[in-house]
PDB file of C-alpha atoms in Angstrom:
ATOM      1  CA  MET A  25    -110.643 118.296 -28.183  1.00 50.00           C
ATOM      2  CA  GLN A  26    -110.985 118.459 -31.928  1.00 63.00           C
ATOM      3  CA  GLU A  27    -113.111 120.959 -33.738  1.00 74.00           C
ATOM      4  CA  ILE A  28    -116.795 120.118 -33.934  1.00 79.00           C
ATOM      5  CA  SER A  29    -118.406 120.610 -37.277  1.00 82.00           C
ATOM      6  CA  PHE A  30    -122.134 121.079 -37.502  1.00 82.00           C
ATOM      7  CA  ARG A  31    -122.508 119.217 -40.791  1.00 81.00           C
ATOM      8  CA  ASN A  32    -120.321 116.275 -39.828  1.00 83.00           C
ATOM      9  CA  ASP A  33    -120.859 115.851 -36.138  1.00 84.00           C
ATOM     10  CA  ILE A  34    -124.214 117.267 -35.197  1.00 84.00           C
ATOM     11  CA  LEU A  35    -126.425 116.893 -38.229  1.00 84.00           C
ATOM     12  CA  PRO A  36    -125.987 113.091 -38.370  1.00 86.00           C
ATOM     13  CA  LEU A  37    -127.513 112.930 -34.901  1.00 88.00           C
ATOM     14  CA  LYS A  38    -130.828 114.018 -36.314  1.00 88.00           C
ATOM     15  CA  ASP A  39    -132.315 110.539 -36.671  1.00 89.00           C
ATOM     16  CA  LYS A  40    -131.391 109.603 -33.113  1.00 89.00           C
ATOM     17  CA  LEU A  41    -132.856 112.815 -31.837  1.00 90.00           C
ATOM     18  CA  PHE A  42    -135.905 112.229 -33.953  1.00 90.00           C
ATOM     19  CA  ARG A  43    -136.507 108.784 -32.526  1.00 90.00           C
ATOM     20  CA  LEU A  44    -136.172 110.018 -29.036  1.00 90.00           C
ATOM     21  CA  ALA A  45    -138.468 112.992 -29.634  1.00 89.00           C
ATOM     22  CA  LEU A  46    -140.989 110.723 -31.371  1.00 89.00           C
ATOM     23  CA  ARG A  47    -140.924 108.364 -28.422  1.00 88.00           C
ATOM     24  CA  ILE A  48    -141.764 111.239 -26.114  1.00 88.00           C
ATOM     25  CA  THR A  49    -144.215 113.283 -28.187  1.00 87.00           C
ATOM     26  CA  LEU A  50    -145.703 110.294 -30.052  1.00 86.00           C
ATOM     27  CA  ASP A  51    -146.300 112.525 -33.024  1.00 83.00           C
ATOM     28  CA  ARG A  52    -144.157 112.687 -36.108  1.00 85.00           C
ATOM     29  CA  ALA A  53    -144.721 116.366 -36.896  1.00 86.00           C
ATOM     30  CA  GLU A  54    -144.080 117.407 -33.366  1.00 86.00           C
ATOM     31  CA  ALA A  55    -140.965 115.258 -33.173  1.00 88.00           C
ATOM     32  CA  GLU A  56    -139.624 116.808 -36.352  1.00 88.00           C
ATOM     33  CA  ASP A  57    -140.199 120.267 -34.950  1.00 89.00           C
ATOM     34  CA  VAL A  58    -138.400 119.228 -31.756  1.00 90.00           C
ATOM     35  CA  VAL A  59    -135.347 118.079 -33.745  1.00 90.00           C
ATOM     36  CA  GLN A  60    -135.310 121.269 -35.705  1.00 90.00           C
ATOM     37  CA  ASP A  61    -135.568 123.427 -32.535  1.00 90.00           C
ATOM     38  CA  THR A  62    -132.871 121.320 -30.897  1.00 91.00           C
ATOM     39  CA  LEU A  63    -130.390 121.722 -33.741  1.00 89.00           C
ATOM     40  CA  ILE A  64    -131.014 125.448 -33.927  1.00 88.00           C
ATOM     41  CA  LYS A  65    -130.568 125.786 -30.211  1.00 88.00           C
ATOM     42  CA  VAL A  66    -127.349 123.829 -30.364  1.00 88.00           C
ATOM     43  CA  TRP A  67    -126.144 125.901 -33.322  1.00 87.00           C
ATOM     44  CA  ASN A  68    -126.863 129.156 -31.503  1.00 87.00           C
ATOM     45  CA  ARG A  69    -124.640 127.993 -28.661  1.00 86.00           C
ATOM     46  CA  ARG A  70    -121.786 126.977 -30.903  1.00 84.00           C
ATOM     47  CA  ASP A  71    -119.323 129.017 -28.855  1.00 85.00           C
ATOM     48  CA  GLU A  72    -119.720 126.514 -26.027  1.00 85.00           C
ATOM     49  CA  TRP A  73    -119.318 123.286 -27.962  1.00 83.00           C
ATOM     50  CA  ALA A  74    -115.768 122.841 -26.890  1.00 83.00           C
ATOM     51  CA  GLN A  75    -116.791 122.652 -23.238  1.00 83.00           C
ATOM     52  CA  PHE A  76    -118.963 119.583 -23.614  1.00 82.00           C
ATOM     53  CA  ASP A  77    -117.631 116.064 -23.070  1.00 80.00           C
ATOM     54  CA  SER A  78    -120.207 114.633 -25.407  1.00 84.00           C
ATOM     55  CA  ILE A  79    -122.041 116.723 -27.915  1.00 86.00           C
ATOM     56  CA  GLU A  80    -124.384 113.791 -28.520  1.00 87.00           C
ATOM     57  CA  ALA A  81    -125.530 113.625 -24.886  1.00 88.00           C
ATOM     58  CA  TYR A  82    -125.896 117.391 -24.915  1.00 88.00           C
ATOM     59  CA  CYS A  83    -128.142 117.270 -27.977  1.00 91.00           C
ATOM     60  CA  LEU A  84    -130.156 114.444 -26.620  1.00 91.00           C
ATOM     61  CA  THR A  85    -130.730 116.257 -23.323  1.00 91.00           C
ATOM     62  CA  ILE A  86    -131.965 119.356 -25.111  1.00 91.00           C
ATOM     63  CA  ALA A  87    -134.197 117.287 -27.428  1.00 91.00           C
ATOM     64  CA  ARG A  88    -135.678 115.464 -24.479  1.00 91.00           C
ATOM     65  CA  ASN A  89    -136.460 118.684 -22.604  1.00 91.00           C
ATOM     66  CA  LEU A  90    -137.982 120.279 -25.655  1.00 91.00           C
ATOM     67  CA  ALA A  91    -140.037 117.187 -26.402  1.00 90.00           C
ATOM     68  CA  ILE A  92    -141.346 117.013 -22.848  1.00 90.00           C
ATOM     69  CA  ASP A  93    -142.293 120.698 -22.994  1.00 89.00           C
ATOM     70  CA  ARG A  94    -144.141 120.180 -26.206  1.00 87.00           C
ATOM     71  CA  SER A  95    -145.941 117.031 -25.154  1.00 84.00           C
ATOM     72  CA  GLN A  96    -147.110 118.824 -22.018  1.00 84.00           C
ATOM     73  CA  LYS A  97    -148.465 121.624 -24.078  1.00 82.00           C
ATOM     74  CA  MET A  98    -150.147 119.108 -26.351  1.00 76.00           C
ATOM     75  CA  GLU A  99    -151.720 117.450 -23.384  1.00 73.00           C
ATOM     76  CA  ALA A 100    -153.009 120.790 -22.192  1.00 71.00           C
ATOM     77  CA  GLN A 101    -154.673 121.261 -25.556  1.00 67.00           C
ATOM     78  CA  HIS A 102    -156.311 117.867 -25.467  1.00 59.00           C
ATOM     79  CA  ILE A 103    -158.378 118.423 -22.352  1.00 53.00           C
ATOM     80  CA  GLY A 104    -161.743 118.696 -24.088  1.00 49.00           C
ATOM     81  CA  LEU A 105    -161.554 115.414 -25.940  1.00 46.00           C
ATOM     82  CA  THR A 106    -164.464 113.039 -25.889  1.00 45.00           C
ATOM     83  CA  PRO A 107    -163.976 109.568 -24.389  1.00 44.00           C
ATOM     84  CA  GLU A 108    -164.023 107.782 -27.781  1.00 44.00           C
ATOM     85  CA  THR A 109    -161.168 109.898 -29.139  1.00 44.00           C
ATOM     86  CA  GLN A 110    -159.231 109.462 -25.935  1.00 43.00           C
ATOM     87  CA  GLU A 111    -159.351 105.733 -26.314  1.00 45.00           C
ATOM     88  CA  MET A 112    -157.630 105.952 -29.626  1.00 47.00           C
ATOM     89  CA  PRO A 113    -155.314 108.966 -29.628  1.00 44.00           C
ATOM     90  CA  ASP A 114    -153.111 109.785 -32.571  1.00 46.00           C
ATOM     91  CA  ALA A 115    -150.159 108.460 -30.711  1.00 47.00           C
ATOM     92  CA  LEU A 116    -151.405 104.916 -31.126  1.00 47.00           C
ATOM     93  CA  THR A 117    -151.757 105.079 -34.877  1.00 50.00           C
ATOM     94  CA  PRO A 118    -148.685 103.132 -35.913  1.00 48.00           C
ATOM     95  CA  ASP A 119    -145.983 104.593 -38.062  1.00 49.00           C
ATOM     96  CA  ARG A 120    -146.038 103.565 -41.669  1.00 44.00           C
ATOM     97  CA  GLN A 121    -142.997 101.347 -41.414  1.00 44.00           C
ATOM     98  CA  LEU A 122    -144.478  99.382 -38.547  1.00 44.00           C
ATOM     99  CA  GLU A 123    -147.801  98.835 -40.235  1.00 43.00           C
ATOM    100  CA  ASP A 124    -146.917  95.587 -41.950  1.00 46.00           C
ATOM    101  CA  SER A 125    -146.921  93.539 -38.809  1.00 66.00           C
ATOM    102  CA  GLU A 126    -149.763  93.381 -36.343  1.00 77.00           C
ATOM    103  CA  ARG A 127    -147.456  92.196 -33.613  1.00 78.00           C
ATOM    104  CA  LEU A 128    -144.955  95.003 -34.065  1.00 81.00           C
ATOM    105  CA  LYS A 129    -147.839  97.377 -33.907  1.00 81.00           C
ATOM    106  CA  LEU A 130    -148.792  95.884 -30.630  1.00 83.00           C
ATOM    107  CA  VAL A 131    -145.320  96.246 -29.180  1.00 84.00           C
ATOM    108  CA  HIS A 132    -145.163  99.773 -30.450  1.00 85.00           C
ATOM    109  CA  GLN A 133    -148.403 100.520 -28.683  1.00 85.00           C
ATOM    110  CA  LEU A 134    -147.235  98.896 -25.454  1.00 86.00           C
ATOM    111  CA  VAL A 135    -143.996 100.821 -25.371  1.00 86.00           C
ATOM    112  CA  ASN A 136    -145.797 104.097 -26.059  1.00 86.00           C
ATOM    113  CA  GLU A 137    -148.243 103.443 -23.214  1.00 87.00           C
ATOM    114  CA  LEU A 138    -145.467 103.500 -20.689  1.00 88.00           C
ATOM    115  CA  PRO A 139    -144.827 106.629 -18.598  1.00 88.00           C
ATOM    116  CA  GLU A 140    -142.520 109.106 -20.257  1.00 87.00           C
ATOM    117  CA  LYS A 141    -139.463 108.286 -18.138  1.00 88.00           C
ATOM    118  CA  GLN A 142    -139.682 104.589 -18.715  1.00 90.00           C
ATOM    119  CA  ARG A 143    -140.360 105.099 -22.352  1.00 89.00           C
ATOM    120  CA  THR A 144    -137.343 107.317 -22.777  1.00 90.00           C
ATOM    121  CA  ILE A 145    -135.085 104.967 -20.930  1.00 91.00           C
ATOM    122  CA  LEU A 146    -136.318 101.938 -22.818  1.00 89.00           C
ATOM    123  CA  GLN A 147    -135.743 103.821 -26.062  1.00 89.00           C
ATOM    124  CA  LEU A 148    -132.207 104.842 -25.159  1.00 90.00           C
ATOM    125  CA  ARG A 149    -131.263 101.416 -23.876  1.00 91.00           C
ATOM    126  CA  ASP A 150    -132.969  98.884 -26.147  1.00 88.00           C
ATOM    127  CA  ILE A 151    -133.139 100.861 -29.362  1.00 88.00           C
ATOM    128  CA  GLU A 152    -130.159 103.249 -29.221  1.00 89.00           C
ATOM    129  CA  GLY A 153    -127.990 100.807 -27.246  1.00 88.00           C
ATOM    130  CA  LYS A 154    -126.728 103.263 -24.624  1.00 88.00           C
ATOM    131  CA  SER A 155    -125.026 102.256 -21.378  1.00 90.00           C
ATOM    132  CA  TYR A 156    -126.642 102.814 -18.024  1.00 90.00           C
ATOM    133  CA  LYS A 157    -124.099 105.495 -17.236  1.00 89.00           C
ATOM    134  CA  GLU A 158    -124.777 107.452 -20.446  1.00 89.00           C
ATOM    135  CA  ILE A 159    -128.521 107.336 -19.808  1.00 90.00           C
ATOM    136  CA  ALA A 160    -128.017 108.448 -16.217  1.00 90.00           C
ATOM    137  CA  ASP A 161    -125.923 111.420 -17.290  1.00 88.00           C
ATOM    138  CA  LEU A 162    -128.352 112.320 -19.972  1.00 87.00           C
ATOM    139  CA  LEU A 163    -131.438 112.273 -17.735  1.00 88.00           C
ATOM    140  CA  GLN A 164    -129.525 113.632 -14.710  1.00 88.00           C
ATOM    141  CA  VAL A 165    -130.595 110.770 -12.453  1.00 90.00           C
ATOM    142  CA  THR A 166    -128.574 107.995 -10.806  1.00 91.00           C
ATOM    143  CA  GLU A 167    -127.739 104.746 -12.546  1.00 90.00           C
ATOM    144  CA  GLU A 168    -129.866 102.989  -9.944  1.00 91.00           C
ATOM    145  CA  GLN A 169    -132.928 104.966 -10.974  1.00 91.00           C
ATOM    146  CA  VAL A 170    -132.279 104.182 -14.589  1.00 91.00           C
ATOM    147  CA  LYS A 171    -132.122 100.475 -13.776  1.00 91.00           C
ATOM    148  CA  VAL A 172    -135.290 100.608 -11.688  1.00 91.00           C
ATOM    149  CA  ASN A 173    -137.179 102.408 -14.431  1.00 91.00           C
ATOM    150  CA  LEU A 174    -135.894 100.105 -17.060  1.00 91.00           C
ATOM    151  CA  PHE A 175    -136.823  97.084 -14.965  1.00 92.00           C
ATOM    152  CA  ARG A 176    -140.373  98.352 -14.525  1.00 92.00           C
ATOM    153  CA  ALA A 177    -140.668  99.120 -18.242  1.00 91.00           C
ATOM    154  CA  ARG A 178    -139.472  95.690 -19.317  1.00 90.00           C
ATOM    155  CA  GLN A 179    -141.590  93.895 -16.760  1.00 91.00           C
ATOM    156  CA  ARG A 180    -144.659  95.843 -17.767  1.00 90.00           C
ATOM    157  CA  ILE A 181    -144.110  95.153 -21.446  1.00 88.00           C
ATOM    158  CA  LYS A 182    -143.522  91.460 -20.784  1.00 87.00           C
ATOM    159  CA  LEU A 183    -146.653  91.228 -18.568  1.00 88.00           C
ATOM    160  CA  LYS A 184    -148.926  93.055 -21.067  1.00 87.00           C
ATOM    161  CA  TYR A 185    -147.491  91.219 -23.975  1.00 84.00           C
ATOM    162  CA  ASN A 186    -147.976  87.825 -22.289  1.00 83.00           C
ATOM    163  CA  GLU A 187    -151.505  88.733 -21.350  1.00 85.00           C
ATOM    164  CA  ILE A 188    -152.388  89.578 -24.898  1.00 81.00           C
ATOM    165  CA  GLU A 189    -150.567  86.565 -26.293  1.00 74.00           C
ATOM    166  CA  THR A 190    -152.305  84.255 -23.870  1.00 77.00           C
ATOM    167  CA  TYR A 191    -155.810  85.568 -23.786  1.00 77.00           C
ATOM    168  CA  GLY A 192    -155.960  87.509 -27.011  1.00 65.00           C
ATOM    169  CA  LEU A 193    -156.967  91.096 -27.402  1.00 54.00           C
TER     170      LEU A 193
ATOM    171  CA  MET B  19    -130.199  72.831 -30.560  1.00 57.00           C
ATOM    172  CA  ASP B  20    -129.876  73.924 -26.982  1.00 70.00           C
ATOM    173  CA  TYR B  21    -131.606  77.170 -26.114  1.00 82.00           C
ATOM    174  CA  LYS B  22    -130.548  77.164 -22.485  1.00 86.00           C
ATOM    175  CA  TYR B  23    -128.148  80.059 -23.055  1.00 87.00           C
ATOM    176  CA  ILE B  24    -130.836  82.174 -24.728  1.00 88.00           C
ATOM    177  CA  GLU B  25    -133.362  81.374 -22.059  1.00 87.00           C
ATOM    178  CA  GLN B  26    -130.870  82.356 -19.421  1.00 89.00           C
ATOM    179  CA  LEU B  27    -130.072  85.574 -21.244  1.00 88.00           C
ATOM    180  CA  LEU B  28    -133.731  86.353 -21.627  1.00 87.00           C
ATOM    181  CA  GLU B  29    -134.313  85.824 -17.920  1.00 88.00           C
ATOM    182  CA  ARG B  30    -131.472  88.186 -17.131  1.00 89.00           C
ATOM    183  CA  TYR B  31    -132.795  90.605 -19.689  1.00 89.00           C
ATOM    184  CA  TRP B  32    -136.119  90.871 -17.843  1.00 87.00           C
ATOM    185  CA  ASN B  33    -134.217  91.564 -14.648  1.00 87.00           C
ATOM    186  CA  CYS B  34    -132.027  94.176 -16.337  1.00 87.00           C
ATOM    187  CA  GLU B  35    -128.857  92.215 -15.654  1.00 87.00           C
ATOM    188  CA  THR B  36    -127.713  91.856 -19.247  1.00 89.00           C
ATOM    189  CA  SER B  37    -124.908  93.884 -20.741  1.00 90.00           C
ATOM    190  CA  LEU B  38    -125.240  95.806 -23.976  1.00 89.00           C
ATOM    191  CA  GLU B  39    -123.487  93.037 -25.820  1.00 90.00           C
ATOM    192  CA  GLU B  40    -125.759  90.349 -24.460  1.00 89.00           C
ATOM    193  CA  GLU B  41    -128.786  92.401 -25.458  1.00 89.00           C
ATOM    194  CA  GLN B  42    -127.293  92.640 -28.937  1.00 89.00           C
ATOM    195  CA  ILE B  43    -126.977  88.827 -28.971  1.00 88.00           C
ATOM    196  CA  LEU B  44    -130.686  88.527 -28.050  1.00 88.00           C
ATOM    197  CA  ARG B  45    -131.685  90.881 -30.823  1.00 88.00           C
ATOM    198  CA  ALA B  46    -129.552  88.983 -33.326  1.00 88.00           C
ATOM    199  CA  PHE B  47    -130.955  85.656 -32.130  1.00 88.00           C
ATOM    200  CA  PHE B  48    -134.572  86.784 -32.556  1.00 86.00           C
ATOM    201  CA  GLN B  49    -133.868  87.929 -36.100  1.00 85.00           C
ATOM    202  CA  GLN B  50    -133.660  84.262 -37.209  1.00 83.00           C
ATOM    203  CA  LYS B  51    -136.564  82.738 -39.091  1.00 79.00           C
ATOM    204  CA  GLU B  52    -136.648  79.427 -37.251  1.00 80.00           C
ATOM    205  CA  LEU B  53    -137.366  79.739 -33.574  1.00 82.00           C
ATOM    206  CA  PRO B  54    -138.634  77.219 -31.000  1.00 81.00           C
ATOM    207  CA  ALA B  55    -142.297  77.752 -30.057  1.00 78.00           C
ATOM    208  CA  HIS B  56    -141.651  78.797 -26.479  1.00 80.00           C
ATOM    209  CA  LEU B  57    -139.351  81.607 -27.604  1.00 82.00           C
ATOM    210  CA  LEU B  58    -141.286  82.624 -30.674  1.00 79.00           C
ATOM    211  CA  ARG B  59    -143.668  84.786 -28.625  1.00 78.00           C
ATOM    212  CA  TYR B  60    -140.892  87.197 -27.722  1.00 83.00           C
ATOM    213  CA  LYS B  61    -139.666  87.543 -31.295  1.00 82.00           C
ATOM    214  CA  SER B  62    -141.610  90.676 -32.082  1.00 82.00           C
ATOM    215  CA  LEU B  63    -140.360  92.400 -28.916  1.00 84.00           C
ATOM    216  CA  PHE B  64    -136.810  92.192 -30.123  1.00 86.00           C
ATOM    217  CA  VAL B  65    -137.554  92.632 -33.791  1.00 85.00           C
ATOM    218  CA  TYR B  66    -139.353  95.791 -32.829  1.00 85.00           C
ATOM    219  CA  GLN B  67    -136.155  97.131 -31.279  1.00 85.00           C
ATOM    220  CA  GLU B  68    -134.423  96.689 -34.603  1.00 83.00           C
ATOM    221  CA  VAL B  69    -137.309  98.110 -36.615  1.00 83.00           C
ATOM    222  CA  ALA B  70    -137.713 101.128 -34.379  1.00 83.00           C
ATOM    223  CA  LYS B  71    -134.049 101.920 -35.070  1.00 82.00           C
ATOM    224  CA  GLU B  72    -134.883 102.464 -38.730  1.00 83.00           C
ATOM    225  CA  GLU B  73    -137.196 105.370 -37.964  1.00 81.00           C
ATOM    226  CA  LYS B  74    -135.752 108.315 -39.869  1.00 83.00           C
ATOM    227  CA  LEU B  75    -136.397 111.890 -40.829  1.00 82.00           C
ATOM    228  CA  GLY B  76    -137.221 112.910 -44.363  1.00 79.00           C
ATOM    229  CA  SER B  77    -134.346 113.731 -46.753  1.00 78.00           C
ATOM    230  CA  ASP B  78    -135.416 117.323 -47.149  1.00 83.00           C
ATOM    231  CA  PHE B  79    -134.788 117.926 -43.452  1.00 84.00           C
ATOM    232  CA  ASP B  80    -131.064 118.663 -43.927  1.00 83.00           C
ATOM    233  CA  GLU B  81    -131.762 121.375 -46.437  1.00 84.00           C
ATOM    234  CA  ARG B  82    -134.360 122.974 -44.273  1.00 83.00           C
ATOM    235  CA  ILE B  83    -132.221 122.993 -41.148  1.00 81.00           C
ATOM    236  CA  LEU B  84    -129.169 124.315 -43.008  1.00 82.00           C
ATOM    237  CA  ALA B  85    -131.261 127.096 -44.566  1.00 82.00           C
ATOM    238  CA  GLU B  86    -132.604 127.913 -41.125  1.00 77.00           C
ATOM    239  CA  ILE B  87    -129.158 128.086 -39.658  1.00 76.00           C
ATOM    240  CA  GLU B  88    -127.461 130.033 -42.372  1.00 73.00           C
ATOM    241  CA  ARG B  89    -130.181 132.644 -42.421  1.00 65.00           C
ATOM    242  CA  PRO B  90    -129.357 134.473 -39.196  1.00 55.00           C
ATOM    243  CA  VAL B  91    -125.815 135.092 -40.430  1.00 54.00           C
ATOM    244  CA  VAL B  92    -127.194 137.243 -43.255  1.00 54.00           C
ATOM    245  CA  ARG B  93    -129.670 138.888 -40.940  1.00 58.00           C
ATOM    246  CA  ALA B  94    -127.137 139.812 -38.289  1.00 59.00           C
ATOM    247  CA  LYS B  95    -126.585 143.422 -39.335  1.00 67.00           C
ATOM    248  CA  ARG B  96    -126.810 145.802 -36.429  1.00 75.00           C
ATOM    249  CA  LEU B  97    -127.279 149.513 -37.046  1.00 76.00           C
ATOM    250  CA  THR B  98    -125.338 151.725 -34.696  1.00 81.00           C
ATOM    251  CA  MET B  99    -126.286 155.306 -34.069  1.00 81.00           C
ATOM    252  CA  HIS B 100    -123.328 156.354 -36.162  1.00 83.00           C
ATOM    253  CA  SER B 101    -124.095 154.186 -39.163  1.00 84.00           C
ATOM    254  CA  ARG B 102    -127.764 155.068 -38.967  1.00 85.00           C
ATOM    255  CA  PHE B 103    -127.140 158.802 -39.438  1.00 88.00           C
ATOM    256  CA  MET B 104    -124.291 158.264 -41.889  1.00 90.00           C
ATOM    257  CA  PRO B 105    -126.444 159.136 -44.953  1.00 90.00           C
ATOM    258  CA  LEU B 106    -127.480 162.393 -43.293  1.00 92.00           C
ATOM    259  CA  PHE B 107    -123.859 163.221 -42.474  1.00 92.00           C
ATOM    260  CA  LYS B 108    -122.966 162.567 -46.070  1.00 93.00           C
ATOM    261  CA  ALA B 109    -125.731 164.779 -47.297  1.00 95.00           C
ATOM    262  CA  ALA B 110    -124.696 167.528 -44.953  1.00 95.00           C
ATOM    263  CA  ALA B 111    -121.087 167.239 -46.019  1.00 95.00           C
ATOM    264  CA  VAL B 112    -122.053 167.455 -49.690  1.00 96.00           C
ATOM    265  CA  LEU B 113    -124.214 170.480 -49.013  1.00 96.00           C
ATOM    266  CA  ALA B 114    -121.474 172.194 -47.096  1.00 96.00           C
ATOM    267  CA  LEU B 115    -119.080 171.480 -49.870  1.00 96.00           C
ATOM    268  CA  LEU B 116    -121.442 172.849 -52.443  1.00 96.00           C
ATOM    269  CA  PHE B 117    -121.989 176.069 -50.425  1.00 95.00           C
ATOM    270  CA  THR B 118    -118.237 176.544 -49.958  1.00 95.00           C
ATOM    271  CA  VAL B 119    -117.453 175.976 -53.592  1.00 95.00           C
ATOM    272  CA  GLY B 120    -120.412 178.091 -54.607  1.00 93.00           C
ATOM    273  CA  GLY B 121    -119.283 180.887 -52.283  1.00 92.00           C
ATOM    274  CA  VAL B 122    -115.737 180.790 -53.568  1.00 93.00           C
ATOM    275  CA  VAL B 123    -116.859 180.803 -57.192  1.00 92.00           C
ATOM    276  CA  LYS B 124    -119.257 183.653 -56.523  1.00 87.00           C
ATOM    277  CA  GLU B 125    -116.566 185.567 -54.661  1.00 84.00           C
ATOM    278  CA  SER B 126    -113.988 185.177 -57.402  1.00 85.00           C
ATOM    279  CA  LEU B 127    -116.449 186.034 -60.212  1.00 83.00           C
ATOM    280  CA  GLY B 128    -117.950 188.967 -58.342  1.00 70.00           C
ATOM    281  CA  SER B 129    -114.685 190.598 -57.263  1.00 61.00           C
ATOM    282  CA  GLY B 130    -113.784 191.258 -60.882  1.00 56.00           C
ATOM    283  CA  SER B 131    -116.692 193.641 -61.294  1.00 55.00           C
ATOM    284  CA  ALA B 132    -117.252 194.830 -57.746  1.00 55.00           C
ATOM    285  CA  GLY B 133    -113.879 196.654 -57.396  1.00 58.00           C
ATOM    286  CA  VAL B 134    -114.342 198.717 -60.562  1.00 62.00           C
ATOM    287  CA  VAL B 135    -115.996 202.123 -60.420  1.00 63.00           C
ATOM    288  CA  TYR B 136    -117.136 203.248 -63.737  1.00 62.00           C
ATOM    289  CA  VAL B 137    -116.919 206.952 -64.276  1.00 61.00           C
ATOM    290  CA  TYR B 138    -118.539 207.491 -67.565  1.00 60.00           C
ATOM    291  CA  ASP B 139    -118.364 211.246 -67.754  1.00 57.00           C
ATOM    292  CA  GLN B 140    -114.613 211.300 -67.242  1.00 53.00           C
ATOM    293  CA  PHE B 141    -113.847 211.281 -70.893  1.00 52.00           C
ATOM    294  CA  GLU B 142    -116.950 213.106 -71.921  1.00 52.00           C
ATOM    295  CA  ASN B 143    -115.216 215.957 -73.597  1.00 56.00           C
ATOM    296  CA  ARG B 144    -112.830 213.839 -75.532  1.00 56.00           C
ATOM    297  CA  ALA B 145    -115.156 210.960 -76.385  1.00 55.00           C
ATOM    298  CA  THR B 146    -115.532 212.255 -79.874  1.00 62.00           C
ATOM    299  CA  ASP B 147    -111.870 211.887 -80.594  1.00 62.00           C
ATOM    300  CA  PRO B 148    -110.893 208.180 -80.773  1.00 63.00           C
ATOM    301  CA  GLN B 149    -107.210 208.851 -80.521  1.00 64.00           C
ATOM    302  CA  VAL B 150    -107.309 210.195 -76.988  1.00 62.00           C
ATOM    303  CA  ALA B 151    -110.342 208.344 -75.696  1.00 57.00           C
ATOM    304  CA  TYR B 152    -108.290 205.706 -73.772  1.00 61.00           C
ATOM    305  CA  GLU B 153    -105.422 207.802 -72.514  1.00 61.00           C
ATOM    306  CA  ALA B 154    -104.659 207.861 -68.827  1.00 58.00           C
ATOM    307  CA  ASP B 155    -106.967 209.770 -66.665  1.00 55.00           C
ATOM    308  CA  THR B 156    -105.650 213.250 -66.229  1.00 52.00           C
ATOM    309  CA  ALA B 157    -108.444 214.530 -64.009  1.00 53.00           C
ATOM    310  CA  ARG B 158    -106.599 213.491 -60.864  1.00 51.00           C
ATOM    311  CA  VAL B 159    -103.605 215.708 -61.450  1.00 49.00           C
ATOM    312  CA  PRO B 160    -105.175 218.996 -60.382  1.00 50.00           C
ATOM    313  CA  VAL B 161    -106.783 217.389 -57.304  1.00 50.00           C
ATOM    314  CA  ASN B 162    -103.387 216.257 -55.995  1.00 50.00           C
ATOM    315  CA  LYS B 163    -102.119 219.814 -56.167  1.00 50.00           C
ATOM    316  CA  VAL B 164    -105.110 221.132 -54.178  1.00 49.00           C
ATOM    317  CA  VAL B 165    -104.152 218.945 -51.148  1.00 49.00           C
ATOM    318  CA  GLU B 166    -100.971 220.930 -50.609  1.00 50.00           C
ATOM    319  CA  LYS B 167    -102.748 224.203 -49.980  1.00 50.00           C
ATOM    320  CA  PRO B 168    -103.516 223.908 -46.165  1.00 53.00           C
ATOM    321  CA  ARG B 169     -99.872 223.106 -45.509  1.00 53.00           C
ATOM    322  CA  ILE B 170     -98.868 226.523 -46.630  1.00 52.00           C
ATOM    323  CA  GLU B 171    -101.283 228.040 -44.128  1.00 51.00           C
ATOM    324  CA  ASN B 172     -99.821 226.030 -41.278  1.00 51.00           C
ATOM    325  CA  THR B 173     -96.313 227.289 -41.885  1.00 49.00           C
ATOM    326  CA  LYS B 174     -97.551 230.856 -41.621  1.00 47.00           C
ATOM    327  CA  GLN B 175     -98.623 230.498 -38.009  1.00 47.00           C
TER     328      GLN B 175
END
């Protein structure tokens, strides 16, 4: 296997890692921290790079685990919130780029309301365009489980979206 | 235009039976401006997938991460017991050297004067006469002769 360079092979993954972390933590600042921690962690284990089949999958796995850790910590901190703030958490405030369209905002919100596993799988499949096998390896589950989760995620989005389309908000 | 194919793809998409390529076709299809009414409602679902792909980190991120990564290399200086006491060893060595050199210098300077016994009254009688003042010491001569005396007594026995 050829030499892996941090600048050329790992740093360009940052946006992909960021999107995954953002999908899990639902917070830009947290997601950015996750990417930074991931890259530093990967860098510190540079002696082992040659052993990995896919450095990208390795980075994504680390990013996902770190993001889940962080979002759990965040949830623990949010216990004392009042009902009004819980109805409209930070996670639902749309990102700047998505602001221009109400509909996109709605989809964004629907996707982010999914359980973490479905959200991650939907992100990897529909946005990053990964195969079922890659996702299964990355999440350390079977391909069947990936399909089941993806199916539920798509069905749920379709259902919710149709409801809102048909009956309005 | 016939949308049968797209409808079919969409149905298979909901059932997770589409391949990655077919999903790409769907995304491309929903990028178009003109869509039939019954498909229009799903437009934003697929447009969202494209838009969400554009989510990116700030441009200053690279610099920060590279600074973060290159820092530990500078920091990674471990002090061993040996290197920690090196300055002390050096100081001790310099002190030892100074003492040795000092001792040698003192020794060589001191020996010049220490071996000499000044006998000032040796030339007392002649000191007034400059011509003989520095002549060899003649006082020893009679002393040497005195040593021979007991020998004579021994031979008599």
